[in-house]
mmCIF file of C-alpha atoms in Angstrom:
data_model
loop_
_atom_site.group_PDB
_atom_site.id
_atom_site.type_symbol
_atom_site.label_atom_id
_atom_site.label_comp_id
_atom_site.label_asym_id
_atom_site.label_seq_id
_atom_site.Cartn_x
_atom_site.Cartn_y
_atom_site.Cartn_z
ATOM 1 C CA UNK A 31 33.362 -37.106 -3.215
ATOM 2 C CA UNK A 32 33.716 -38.781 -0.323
ATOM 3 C CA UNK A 33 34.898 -37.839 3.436
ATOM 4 C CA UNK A 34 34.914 -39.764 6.447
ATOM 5 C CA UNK A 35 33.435 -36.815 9.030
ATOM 6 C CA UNK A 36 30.696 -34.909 7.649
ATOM 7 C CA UNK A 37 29.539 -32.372 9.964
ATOM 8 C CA UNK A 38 26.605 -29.744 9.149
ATOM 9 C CA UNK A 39 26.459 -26.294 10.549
ATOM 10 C CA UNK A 40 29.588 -24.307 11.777
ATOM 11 C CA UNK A 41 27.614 -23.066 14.572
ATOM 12 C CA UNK A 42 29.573 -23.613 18.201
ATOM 13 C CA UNK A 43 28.774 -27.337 18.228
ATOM 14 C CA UNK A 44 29.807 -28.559 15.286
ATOM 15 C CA UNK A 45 32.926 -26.389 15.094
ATOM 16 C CA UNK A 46 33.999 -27.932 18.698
ATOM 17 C CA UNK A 47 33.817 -31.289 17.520
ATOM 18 C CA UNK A 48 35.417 -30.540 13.954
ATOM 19 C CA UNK A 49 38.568 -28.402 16.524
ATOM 20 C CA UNK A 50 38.602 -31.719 18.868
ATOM 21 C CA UNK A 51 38.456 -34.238 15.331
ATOM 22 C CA UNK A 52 41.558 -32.014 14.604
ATOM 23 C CA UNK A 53 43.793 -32.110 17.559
ATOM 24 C CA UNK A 54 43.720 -35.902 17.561
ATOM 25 C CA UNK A 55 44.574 -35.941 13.710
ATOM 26 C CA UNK A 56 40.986 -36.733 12.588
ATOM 27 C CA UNK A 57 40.029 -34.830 8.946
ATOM 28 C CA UNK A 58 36.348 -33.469 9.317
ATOM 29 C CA UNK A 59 34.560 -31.085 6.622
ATOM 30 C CA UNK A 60 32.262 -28.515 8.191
ATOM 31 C CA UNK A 61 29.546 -27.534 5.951
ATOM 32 C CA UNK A 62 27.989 -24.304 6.537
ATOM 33 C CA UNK A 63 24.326 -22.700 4.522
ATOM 34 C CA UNK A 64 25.517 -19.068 5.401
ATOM 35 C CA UNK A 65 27.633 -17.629 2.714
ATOM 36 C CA UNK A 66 30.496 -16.581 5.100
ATOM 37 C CA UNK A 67 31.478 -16.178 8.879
ATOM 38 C CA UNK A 68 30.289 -11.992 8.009
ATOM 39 C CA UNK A 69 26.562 -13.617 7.018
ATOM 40 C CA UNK A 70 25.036 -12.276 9.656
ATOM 41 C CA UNK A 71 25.199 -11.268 13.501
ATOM 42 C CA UNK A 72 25.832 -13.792 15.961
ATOM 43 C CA UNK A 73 24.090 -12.829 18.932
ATOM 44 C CA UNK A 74 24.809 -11.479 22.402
ATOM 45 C CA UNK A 75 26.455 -12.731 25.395
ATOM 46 C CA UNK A 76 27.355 -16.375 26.690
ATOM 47 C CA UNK A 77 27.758 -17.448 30.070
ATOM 48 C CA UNK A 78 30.564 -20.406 29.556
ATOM 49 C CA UNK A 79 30.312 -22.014 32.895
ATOM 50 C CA UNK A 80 32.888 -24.185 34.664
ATOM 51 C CA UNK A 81 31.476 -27.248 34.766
ATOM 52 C CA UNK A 82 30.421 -27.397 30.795
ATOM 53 C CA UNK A 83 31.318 -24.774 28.385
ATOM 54 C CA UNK A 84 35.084 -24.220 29.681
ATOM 55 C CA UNK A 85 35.829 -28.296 30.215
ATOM 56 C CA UNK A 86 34.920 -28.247 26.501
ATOM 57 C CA UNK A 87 37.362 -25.523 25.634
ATOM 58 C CA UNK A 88 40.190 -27.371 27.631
ATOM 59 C CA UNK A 89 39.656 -30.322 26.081
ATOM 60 C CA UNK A 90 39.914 -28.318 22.889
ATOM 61 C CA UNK A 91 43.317 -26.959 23.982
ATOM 62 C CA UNK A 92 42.022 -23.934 23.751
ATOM 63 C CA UNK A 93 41.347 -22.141 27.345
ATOM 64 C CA UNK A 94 44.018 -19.439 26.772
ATOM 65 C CA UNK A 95 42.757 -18.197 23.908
ATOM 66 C CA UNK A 96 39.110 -17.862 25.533
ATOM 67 C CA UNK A 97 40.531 -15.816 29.027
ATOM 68 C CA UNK A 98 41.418 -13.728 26.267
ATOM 69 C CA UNK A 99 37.764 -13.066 25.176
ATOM 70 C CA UNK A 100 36.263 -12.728 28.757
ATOM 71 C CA UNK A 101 34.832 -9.530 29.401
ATOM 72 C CA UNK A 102 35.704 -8.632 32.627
ATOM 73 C CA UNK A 103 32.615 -7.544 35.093
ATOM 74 C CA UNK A 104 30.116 -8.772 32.927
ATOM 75 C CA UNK A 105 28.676 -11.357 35.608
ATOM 76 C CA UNK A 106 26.896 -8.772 37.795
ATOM 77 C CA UNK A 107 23.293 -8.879 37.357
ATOM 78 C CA UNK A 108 20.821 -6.260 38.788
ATOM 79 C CA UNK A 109 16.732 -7.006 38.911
ATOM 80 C CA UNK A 110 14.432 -3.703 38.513
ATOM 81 C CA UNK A 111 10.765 -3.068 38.441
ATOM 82 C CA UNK A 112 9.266 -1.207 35.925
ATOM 83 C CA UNK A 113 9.691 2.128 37.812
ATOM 84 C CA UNK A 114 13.481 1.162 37.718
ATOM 85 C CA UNK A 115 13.898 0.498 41.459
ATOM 86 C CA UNK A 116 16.458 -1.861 41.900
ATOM 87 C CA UNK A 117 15.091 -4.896 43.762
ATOM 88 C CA UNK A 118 18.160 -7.223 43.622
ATOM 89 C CA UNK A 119 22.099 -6.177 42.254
ATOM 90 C CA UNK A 120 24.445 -9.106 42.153
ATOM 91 C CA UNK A 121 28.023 -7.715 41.612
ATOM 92 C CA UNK A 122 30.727 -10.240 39.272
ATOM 93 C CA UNK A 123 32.244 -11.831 42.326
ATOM 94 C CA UNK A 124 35.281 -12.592 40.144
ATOM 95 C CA UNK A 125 35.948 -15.897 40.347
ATOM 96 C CA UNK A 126 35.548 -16.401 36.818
ATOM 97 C CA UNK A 127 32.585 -19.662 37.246
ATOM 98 C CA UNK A 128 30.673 -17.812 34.685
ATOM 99 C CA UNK A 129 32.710 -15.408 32.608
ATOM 100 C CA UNK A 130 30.924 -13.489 29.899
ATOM 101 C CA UNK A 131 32.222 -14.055 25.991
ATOM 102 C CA UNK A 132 30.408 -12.418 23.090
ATOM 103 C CA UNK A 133 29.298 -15.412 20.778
ATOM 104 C CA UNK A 134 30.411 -14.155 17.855
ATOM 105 C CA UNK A 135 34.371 -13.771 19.178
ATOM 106 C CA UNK A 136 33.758 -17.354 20.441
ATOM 107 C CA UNK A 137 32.641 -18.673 17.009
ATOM 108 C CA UNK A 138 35.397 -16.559 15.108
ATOM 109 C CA UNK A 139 37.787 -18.086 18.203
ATOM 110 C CA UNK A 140 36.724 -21.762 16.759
ATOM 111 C CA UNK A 141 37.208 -21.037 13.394
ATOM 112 C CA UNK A 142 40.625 -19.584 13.100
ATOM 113 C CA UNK A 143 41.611 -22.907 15.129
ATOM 114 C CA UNK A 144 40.599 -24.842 12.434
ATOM 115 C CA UNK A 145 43.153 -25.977 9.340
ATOM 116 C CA UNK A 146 42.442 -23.594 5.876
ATOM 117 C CA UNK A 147 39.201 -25.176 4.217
ATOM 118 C CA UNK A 148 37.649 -27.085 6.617
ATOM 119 C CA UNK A 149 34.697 -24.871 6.826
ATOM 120 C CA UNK A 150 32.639 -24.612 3.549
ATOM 121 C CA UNK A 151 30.660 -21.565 2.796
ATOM 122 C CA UNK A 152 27.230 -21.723 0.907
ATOM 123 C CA UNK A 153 26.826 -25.010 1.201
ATOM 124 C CA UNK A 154 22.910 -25.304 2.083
ATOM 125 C CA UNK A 155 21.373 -28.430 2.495
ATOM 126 C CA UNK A 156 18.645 -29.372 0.558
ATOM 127 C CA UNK A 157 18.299 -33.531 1.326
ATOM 128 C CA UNK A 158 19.780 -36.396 2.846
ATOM 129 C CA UNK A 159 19.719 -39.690 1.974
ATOM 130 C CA UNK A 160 20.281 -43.239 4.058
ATOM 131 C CA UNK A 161 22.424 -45.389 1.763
ATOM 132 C CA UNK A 162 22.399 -48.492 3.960
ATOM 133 C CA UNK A 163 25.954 -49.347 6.438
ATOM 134 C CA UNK A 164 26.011 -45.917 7.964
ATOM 135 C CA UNK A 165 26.808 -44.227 4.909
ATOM 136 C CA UNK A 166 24.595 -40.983 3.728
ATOM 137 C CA UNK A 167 24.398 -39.015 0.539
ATOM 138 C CA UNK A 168 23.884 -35.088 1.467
ATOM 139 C CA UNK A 169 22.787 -33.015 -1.601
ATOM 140 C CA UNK A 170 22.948 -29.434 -1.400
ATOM 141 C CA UNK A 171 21.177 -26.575 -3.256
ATOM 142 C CA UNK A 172 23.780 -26.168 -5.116
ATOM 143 C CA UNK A 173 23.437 -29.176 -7.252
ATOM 144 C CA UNK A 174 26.588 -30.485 -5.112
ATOM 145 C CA UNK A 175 26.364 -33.906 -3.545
ATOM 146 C CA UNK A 176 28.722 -35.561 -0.703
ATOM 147 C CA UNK A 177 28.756 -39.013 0.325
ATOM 148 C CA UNK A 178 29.847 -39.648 4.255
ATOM 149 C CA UNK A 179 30.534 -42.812 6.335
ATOM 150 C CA UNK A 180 29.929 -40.216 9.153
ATOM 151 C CA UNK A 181 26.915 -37.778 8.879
ATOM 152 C CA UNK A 182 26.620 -35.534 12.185
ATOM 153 C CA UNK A 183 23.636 -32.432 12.406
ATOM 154 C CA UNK A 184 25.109 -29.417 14.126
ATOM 155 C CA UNK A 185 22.395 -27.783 12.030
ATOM 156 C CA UNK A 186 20.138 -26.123 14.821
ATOM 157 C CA UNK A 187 16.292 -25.663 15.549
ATOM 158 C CA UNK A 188 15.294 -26.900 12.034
ATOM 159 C CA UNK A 189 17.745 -29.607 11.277
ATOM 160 C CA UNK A 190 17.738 -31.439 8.238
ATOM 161 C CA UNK A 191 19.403 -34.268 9.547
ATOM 162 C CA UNK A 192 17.075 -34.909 12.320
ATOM 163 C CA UNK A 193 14.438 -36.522 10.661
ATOM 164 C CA UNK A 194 17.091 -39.512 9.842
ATOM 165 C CA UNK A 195 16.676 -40.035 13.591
ATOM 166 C CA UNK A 196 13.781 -38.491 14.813
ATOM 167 C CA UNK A 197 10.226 -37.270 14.199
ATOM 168 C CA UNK A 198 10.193 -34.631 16.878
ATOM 169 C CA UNK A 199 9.684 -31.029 15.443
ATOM 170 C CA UNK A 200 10.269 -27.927 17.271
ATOM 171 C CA UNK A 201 7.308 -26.372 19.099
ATOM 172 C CA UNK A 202 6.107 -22.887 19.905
ATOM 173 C CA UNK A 203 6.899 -22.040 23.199
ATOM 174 C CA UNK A 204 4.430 -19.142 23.578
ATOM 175 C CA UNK A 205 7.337 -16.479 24.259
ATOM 176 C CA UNK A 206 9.388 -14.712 21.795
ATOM 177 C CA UNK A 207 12.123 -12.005 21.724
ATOM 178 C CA UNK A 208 12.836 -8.740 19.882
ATOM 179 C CA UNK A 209 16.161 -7.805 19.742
ATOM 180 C CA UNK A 210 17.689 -4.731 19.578
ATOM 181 C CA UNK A 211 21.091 -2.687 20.116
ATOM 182 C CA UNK A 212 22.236 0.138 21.274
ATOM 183 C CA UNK A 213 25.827 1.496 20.256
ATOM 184 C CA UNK A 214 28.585 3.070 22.506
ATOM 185 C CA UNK A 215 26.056 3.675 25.303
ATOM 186 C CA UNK A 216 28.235 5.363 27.872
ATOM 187 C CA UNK A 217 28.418 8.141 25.097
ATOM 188 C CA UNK A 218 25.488 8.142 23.133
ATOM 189 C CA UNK A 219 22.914 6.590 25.787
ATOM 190 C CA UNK A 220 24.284 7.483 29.186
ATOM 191 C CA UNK A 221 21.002 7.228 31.015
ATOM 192 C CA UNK A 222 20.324 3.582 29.403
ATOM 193 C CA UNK A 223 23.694 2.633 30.180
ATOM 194 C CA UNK A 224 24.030 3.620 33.950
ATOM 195 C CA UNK A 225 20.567 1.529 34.610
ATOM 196 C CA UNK A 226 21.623 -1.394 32.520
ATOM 197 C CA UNK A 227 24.820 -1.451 35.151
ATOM 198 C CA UNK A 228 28.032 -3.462 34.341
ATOM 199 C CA UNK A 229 26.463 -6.615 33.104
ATOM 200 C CA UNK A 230 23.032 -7.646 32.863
ATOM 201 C CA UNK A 231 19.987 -6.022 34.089
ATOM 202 C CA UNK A 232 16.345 -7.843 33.479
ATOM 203 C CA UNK A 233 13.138 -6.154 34.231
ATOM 204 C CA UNK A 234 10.224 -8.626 34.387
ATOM 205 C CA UNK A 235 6.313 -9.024 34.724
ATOM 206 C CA UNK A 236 4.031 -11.518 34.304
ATOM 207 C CA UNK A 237 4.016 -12.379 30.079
ATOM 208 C CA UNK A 238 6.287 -9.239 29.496
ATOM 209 C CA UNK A 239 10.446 -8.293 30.269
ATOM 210 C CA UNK A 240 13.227 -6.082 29.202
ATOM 211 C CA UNK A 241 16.394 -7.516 29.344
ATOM 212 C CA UNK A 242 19.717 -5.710 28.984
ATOM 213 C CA UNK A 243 23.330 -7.027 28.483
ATOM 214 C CA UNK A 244 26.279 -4.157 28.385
ATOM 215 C CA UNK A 245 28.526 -5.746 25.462
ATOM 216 C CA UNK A 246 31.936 -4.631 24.592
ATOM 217 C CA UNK A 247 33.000 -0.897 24.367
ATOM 218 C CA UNK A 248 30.176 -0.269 25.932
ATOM 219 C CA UNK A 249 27.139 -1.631 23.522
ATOM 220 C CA UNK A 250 23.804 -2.282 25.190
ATOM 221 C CA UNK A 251 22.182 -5.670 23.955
ATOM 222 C CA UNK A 252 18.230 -5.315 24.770
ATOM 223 C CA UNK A 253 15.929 -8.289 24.353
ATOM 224 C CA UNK A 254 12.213 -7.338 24.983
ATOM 225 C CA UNK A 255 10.385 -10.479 25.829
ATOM 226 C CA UNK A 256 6.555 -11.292 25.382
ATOM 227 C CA UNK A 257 4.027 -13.739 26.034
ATOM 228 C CA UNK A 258 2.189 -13.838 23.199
ATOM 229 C CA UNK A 259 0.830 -15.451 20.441
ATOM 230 C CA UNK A 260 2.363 -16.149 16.971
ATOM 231 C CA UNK A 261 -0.089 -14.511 15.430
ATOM 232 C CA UNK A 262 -0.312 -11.715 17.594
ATOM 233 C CA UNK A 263 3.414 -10.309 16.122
ATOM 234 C CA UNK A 264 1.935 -10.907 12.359
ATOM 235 C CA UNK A 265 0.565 -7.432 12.730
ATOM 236 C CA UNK A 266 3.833 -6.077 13.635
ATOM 237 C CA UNK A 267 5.400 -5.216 10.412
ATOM 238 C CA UNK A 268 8.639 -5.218 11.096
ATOM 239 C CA UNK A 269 9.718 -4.131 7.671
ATOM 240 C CA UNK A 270 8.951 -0.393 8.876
ATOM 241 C CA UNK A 271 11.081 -0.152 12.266
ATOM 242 C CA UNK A 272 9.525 2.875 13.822
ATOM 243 C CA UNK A 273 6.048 1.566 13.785
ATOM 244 C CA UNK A 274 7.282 -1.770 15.134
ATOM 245 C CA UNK A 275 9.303 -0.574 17.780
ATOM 246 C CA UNK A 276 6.320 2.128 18.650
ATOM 247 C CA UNK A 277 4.060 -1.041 18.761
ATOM 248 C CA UNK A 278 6.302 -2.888 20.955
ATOM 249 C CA UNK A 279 6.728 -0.384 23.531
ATOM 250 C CA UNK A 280 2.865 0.286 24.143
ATOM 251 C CA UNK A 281 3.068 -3.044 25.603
ATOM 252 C CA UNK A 282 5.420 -1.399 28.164
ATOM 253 C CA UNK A 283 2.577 1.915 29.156
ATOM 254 C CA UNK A 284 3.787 3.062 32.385
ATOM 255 C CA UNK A 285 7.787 2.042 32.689
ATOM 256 C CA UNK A 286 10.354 4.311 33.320
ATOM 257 C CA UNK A 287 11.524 6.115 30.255
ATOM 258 C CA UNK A 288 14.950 4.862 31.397
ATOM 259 C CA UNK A 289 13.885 1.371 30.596
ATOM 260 C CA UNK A 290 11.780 1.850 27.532
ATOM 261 C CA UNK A 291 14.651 3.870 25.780
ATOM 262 C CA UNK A 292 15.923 1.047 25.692
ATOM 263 C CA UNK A 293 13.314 -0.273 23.109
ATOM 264 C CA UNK A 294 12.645 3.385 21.172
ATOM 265 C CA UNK A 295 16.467 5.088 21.328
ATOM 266 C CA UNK A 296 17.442 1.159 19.375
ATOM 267 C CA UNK A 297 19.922 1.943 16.164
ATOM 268 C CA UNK A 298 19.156 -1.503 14.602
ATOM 269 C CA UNK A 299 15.986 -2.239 13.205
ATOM 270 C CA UNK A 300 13.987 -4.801 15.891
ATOM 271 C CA UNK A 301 14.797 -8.688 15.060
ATOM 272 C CA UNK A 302 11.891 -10.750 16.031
ATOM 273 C CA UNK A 303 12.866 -14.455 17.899
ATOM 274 C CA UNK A 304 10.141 -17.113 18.236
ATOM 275 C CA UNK A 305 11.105 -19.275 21.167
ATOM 276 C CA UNK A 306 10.773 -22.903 19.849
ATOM 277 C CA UNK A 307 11.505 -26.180 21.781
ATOM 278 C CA UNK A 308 11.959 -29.732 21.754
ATOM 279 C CA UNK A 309 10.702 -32.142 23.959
ATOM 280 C CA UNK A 310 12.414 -31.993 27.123
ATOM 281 C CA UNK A 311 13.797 -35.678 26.891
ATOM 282 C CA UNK A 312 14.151 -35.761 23.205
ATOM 283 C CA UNK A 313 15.663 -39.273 22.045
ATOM 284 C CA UNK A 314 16.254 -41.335 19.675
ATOM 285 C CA UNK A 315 17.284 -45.021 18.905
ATOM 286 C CA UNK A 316 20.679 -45.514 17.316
ATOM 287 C CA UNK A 317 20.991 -45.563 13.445
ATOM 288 C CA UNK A 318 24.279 -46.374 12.336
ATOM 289 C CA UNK A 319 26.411 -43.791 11.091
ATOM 290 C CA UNK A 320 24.262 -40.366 12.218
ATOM 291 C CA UNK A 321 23.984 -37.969 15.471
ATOM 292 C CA UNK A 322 23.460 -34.351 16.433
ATOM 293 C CA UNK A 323 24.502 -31.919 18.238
ATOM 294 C CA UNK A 324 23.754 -29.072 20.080
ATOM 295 C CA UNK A 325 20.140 -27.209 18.921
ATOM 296 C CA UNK A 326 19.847 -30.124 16.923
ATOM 297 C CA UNK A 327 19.483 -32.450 19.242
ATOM 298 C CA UNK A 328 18.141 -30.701 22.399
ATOM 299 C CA UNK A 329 16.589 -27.337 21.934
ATOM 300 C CA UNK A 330 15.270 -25.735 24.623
ATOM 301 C CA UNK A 331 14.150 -22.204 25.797
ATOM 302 C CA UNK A 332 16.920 -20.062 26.988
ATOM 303 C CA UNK A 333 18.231 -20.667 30.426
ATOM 304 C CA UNK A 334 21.985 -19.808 30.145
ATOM 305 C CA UNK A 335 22.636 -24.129 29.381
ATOM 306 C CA UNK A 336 22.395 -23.913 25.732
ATOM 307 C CA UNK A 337 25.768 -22.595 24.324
ATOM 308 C CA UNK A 338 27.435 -24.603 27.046
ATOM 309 C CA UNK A 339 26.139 -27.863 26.138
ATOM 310 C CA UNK A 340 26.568 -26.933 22.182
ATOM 311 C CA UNK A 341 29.997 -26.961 23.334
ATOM 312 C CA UNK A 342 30.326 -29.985 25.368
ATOM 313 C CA UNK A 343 28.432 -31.591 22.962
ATOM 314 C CA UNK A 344 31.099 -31.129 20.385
ATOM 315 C CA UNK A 345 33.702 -31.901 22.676
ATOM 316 C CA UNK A 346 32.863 -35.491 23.955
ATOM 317 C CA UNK A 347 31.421 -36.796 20.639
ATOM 318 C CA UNK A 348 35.453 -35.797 19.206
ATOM 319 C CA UNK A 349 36.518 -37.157 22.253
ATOM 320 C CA UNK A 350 34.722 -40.013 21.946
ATOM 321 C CA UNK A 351 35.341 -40.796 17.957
ATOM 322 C CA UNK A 352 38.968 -40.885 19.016
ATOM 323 C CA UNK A 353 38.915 -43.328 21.459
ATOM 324 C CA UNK A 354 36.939 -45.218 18.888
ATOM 325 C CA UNK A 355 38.359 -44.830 15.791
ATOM 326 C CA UNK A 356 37.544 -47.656 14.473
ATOM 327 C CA UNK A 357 34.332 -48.588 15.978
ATOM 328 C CA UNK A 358 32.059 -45.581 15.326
ATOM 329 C CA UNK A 359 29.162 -46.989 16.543
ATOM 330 C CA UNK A 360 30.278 -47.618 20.067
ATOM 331 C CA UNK A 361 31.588 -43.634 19.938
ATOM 332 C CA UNK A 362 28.015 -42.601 19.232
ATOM 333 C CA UNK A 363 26.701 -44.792 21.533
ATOM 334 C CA UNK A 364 28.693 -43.381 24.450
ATOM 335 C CA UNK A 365 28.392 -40.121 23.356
ATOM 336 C CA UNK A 366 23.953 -39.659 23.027
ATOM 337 C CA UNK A 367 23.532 -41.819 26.672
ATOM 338 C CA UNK A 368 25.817 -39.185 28.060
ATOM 339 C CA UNK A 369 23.873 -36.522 26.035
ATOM 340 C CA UNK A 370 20.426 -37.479 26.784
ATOM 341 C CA UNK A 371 21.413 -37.665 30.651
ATOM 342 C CA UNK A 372 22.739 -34.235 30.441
ATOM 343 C CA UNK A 373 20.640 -32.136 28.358
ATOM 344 C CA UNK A 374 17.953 -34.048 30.022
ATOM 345 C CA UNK A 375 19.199 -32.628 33.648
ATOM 346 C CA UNK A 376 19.866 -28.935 32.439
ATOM 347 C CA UNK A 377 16.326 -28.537 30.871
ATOM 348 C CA UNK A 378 14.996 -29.729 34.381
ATOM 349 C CA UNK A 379 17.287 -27.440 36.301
ATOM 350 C CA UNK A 380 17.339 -23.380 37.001
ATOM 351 C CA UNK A 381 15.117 -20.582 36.062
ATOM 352 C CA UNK A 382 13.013 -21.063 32.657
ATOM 353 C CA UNK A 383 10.983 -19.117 30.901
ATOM 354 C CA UNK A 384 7.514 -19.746 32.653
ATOM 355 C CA UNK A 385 10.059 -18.644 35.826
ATOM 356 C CA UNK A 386 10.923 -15.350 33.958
ATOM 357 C CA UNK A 387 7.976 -14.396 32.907
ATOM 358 C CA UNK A 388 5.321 -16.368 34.768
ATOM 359 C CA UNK A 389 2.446 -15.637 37.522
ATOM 360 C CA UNK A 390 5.499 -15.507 40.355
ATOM 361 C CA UNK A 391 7.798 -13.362 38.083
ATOM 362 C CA UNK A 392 9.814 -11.568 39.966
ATOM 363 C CA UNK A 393 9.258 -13.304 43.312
ATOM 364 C CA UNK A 394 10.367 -16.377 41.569
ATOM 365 C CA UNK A 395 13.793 -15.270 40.097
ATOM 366 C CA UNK A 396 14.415 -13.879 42.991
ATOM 367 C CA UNK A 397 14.525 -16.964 44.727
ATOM 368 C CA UNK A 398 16.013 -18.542 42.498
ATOM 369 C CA UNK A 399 19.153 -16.059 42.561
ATOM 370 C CA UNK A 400 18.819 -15.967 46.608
ATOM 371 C CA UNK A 401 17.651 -18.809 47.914
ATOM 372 C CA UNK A 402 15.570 -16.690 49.848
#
């Protein structure tokens, strides 16, 4: 079997570029390892900004159908401290720079602009294979093969197309995230829900943070974050949820109970994140007939640029393969120097972790939201 675009992982990227392919009449196959777009749970909140995320979705034709997503007031952002004094509230100004999207609407959004079949299910990559010419062989675990003039890895963190370009592997940060949800919390968790505030509410100390997101129909989204070692959360078992979360919020011994209910009144098990990274100028010389995208290609700690540039990503690479049609090479070639310039500037740019959660924390943030 044999197809021209070949793109792996239907993740926001490589959905983008296979919704751009399609507008200018270009066939892609999207092939995804999850099982169906129900797999699993998608996340929590994106930011689409002005000058990424949304020139991504008009170039997708698709900016009506995203207002349409935007959940209104969700830009305010209030900083506590751990007694839950409130030491900076930023209202949503409304004008829409930064509108708030859950990333799972977004993804669904993407797919159901997509032609019937261009996104297949189960398809989990087990090898790929340089033929020579910028063709590639991708085998799956499945016992299915495809052969592509046109192999691009939308694949994420731990891309398995990467390694046709690069050697760089994703490090440990030294932070990770445990996730956990709250459900109809004007109702059920009133308390939570008036500190968390119309849109997000962070609560940060050196190596330790609760942050808060109010989701649709009134859902609270908490992230705890920690400085800590890997191995330090391999005696956190979290296969038995109450003595996870009751280990997790000892780390948080003197906080308001309004802010740790946030951790112990959870009705989802806790989902442990490891932060990973790449370098912060990953690159790569040009091998015919391959790119990435998105986490594949720049992963970085969370600052708010990720989704965005997953998008934009998507966006000029299509953009760029149909001004090119038939001269790949010069359409990757445009599109990773324009990449490496831009994910290169983002990961340099705004509050990081080591910001968050750092020495200065919240002095630093602070700053960085003031100017002051």
């Amino acid at each position: 079997m044999t197809t021209p675009v070949t793109i792996i992982g239907a993740g926001l990227s490589g959905l983008m570029l296979a919704r751009v392919l399609h507008v200018h009449g270009i066939p892609s196959t999207v092939y995804e390892a999850e099982t169906s777009p129900a797999a699993r749970t998608q996340g929590g909140l994106l930011d689409i900004r002005d000058y990424n995320g949304q020139l991504a979705l008009e170039t997708a034709g698709l900016t009506q159908e995203f207002r349409r997503l935007v959940l209104d007031g969700r830009q305010a952002m209030r900083l506590l401290d751990r007694h839950a004094n409130v030491l900076l509230d930023v209202p949503d100004d409304g004008t829409g720079g930064s509108p708030e999207v859950q990333r799972g609407e977004l993804r669904q959004m993407l797919l159901d602009s997509l032609p019937a079949g261009a996104v297949r299910w189960g398809h989990k990559v087990g090898g790929v294979r340089a033929l020579g010419e910028g063709r590639h062989d991708v085998a799956f675990t499945d016992g299915t093969t495809v052969r592509t003039s046109l192999l691009v890895g939308a694949d994420g963190a731990w891309s398995r197309v990467r390694p046709l370009l690069s050697g760089a592997t994703p490090r440990y940060t030294g932070f990770s995230f445990i996730e956990i949800h709250l459900f109809d919390g004007d109702t059920r968790h009133p308390t939570s829900a008036k500190t968390v505030g119309g849109g997000a509410m962070m609560v940060l100390e050196p190596g330790r943070g609760i942050l808060a997101h109010r989701e649709r129909d009134g859902n609270l989204h908490t992230w705890v974050m920690l400085a800590r070692p890997r191995e330090w959360f391999s005696a956190i078992d979290v296969t038995d949820p109450d003595a996870a979360t009751a280990r997790i919020v000892r780390e948080f011994d003197g906080w308001a109970p309004e802010l740790t209910a946030l951790v112990t009144d959870g009705e989802t098990p806790p989902v442990l994140r490891h932060i990973f990274t790449l370098p912060a100028e990953h690159l790569w010389d040009r091998r015919p007939g391959v790119t990435l995208l998105g986490d594949a290609a720049h992963l970085a700690a969370p600052n708010g640029e990720g989704a965005n540039l997953a998008l934009l990503d998507g966006a000029e690479l299509g953009t760029a393969i149909a001004a090119h049609p038939d001269d790949i090479e010069t359409a990757l070639t445009a599109y990773e120097q324009a990449m490496f310039r831009r994910s290169a500037a983002a990961n340099a740019e705004g509050p990081d972790l080591q910001d968050m959660l750092g020495d200065g924390t919240p002095d630093t943030l602070i700053k960085a939201f003031t100017g002051n």
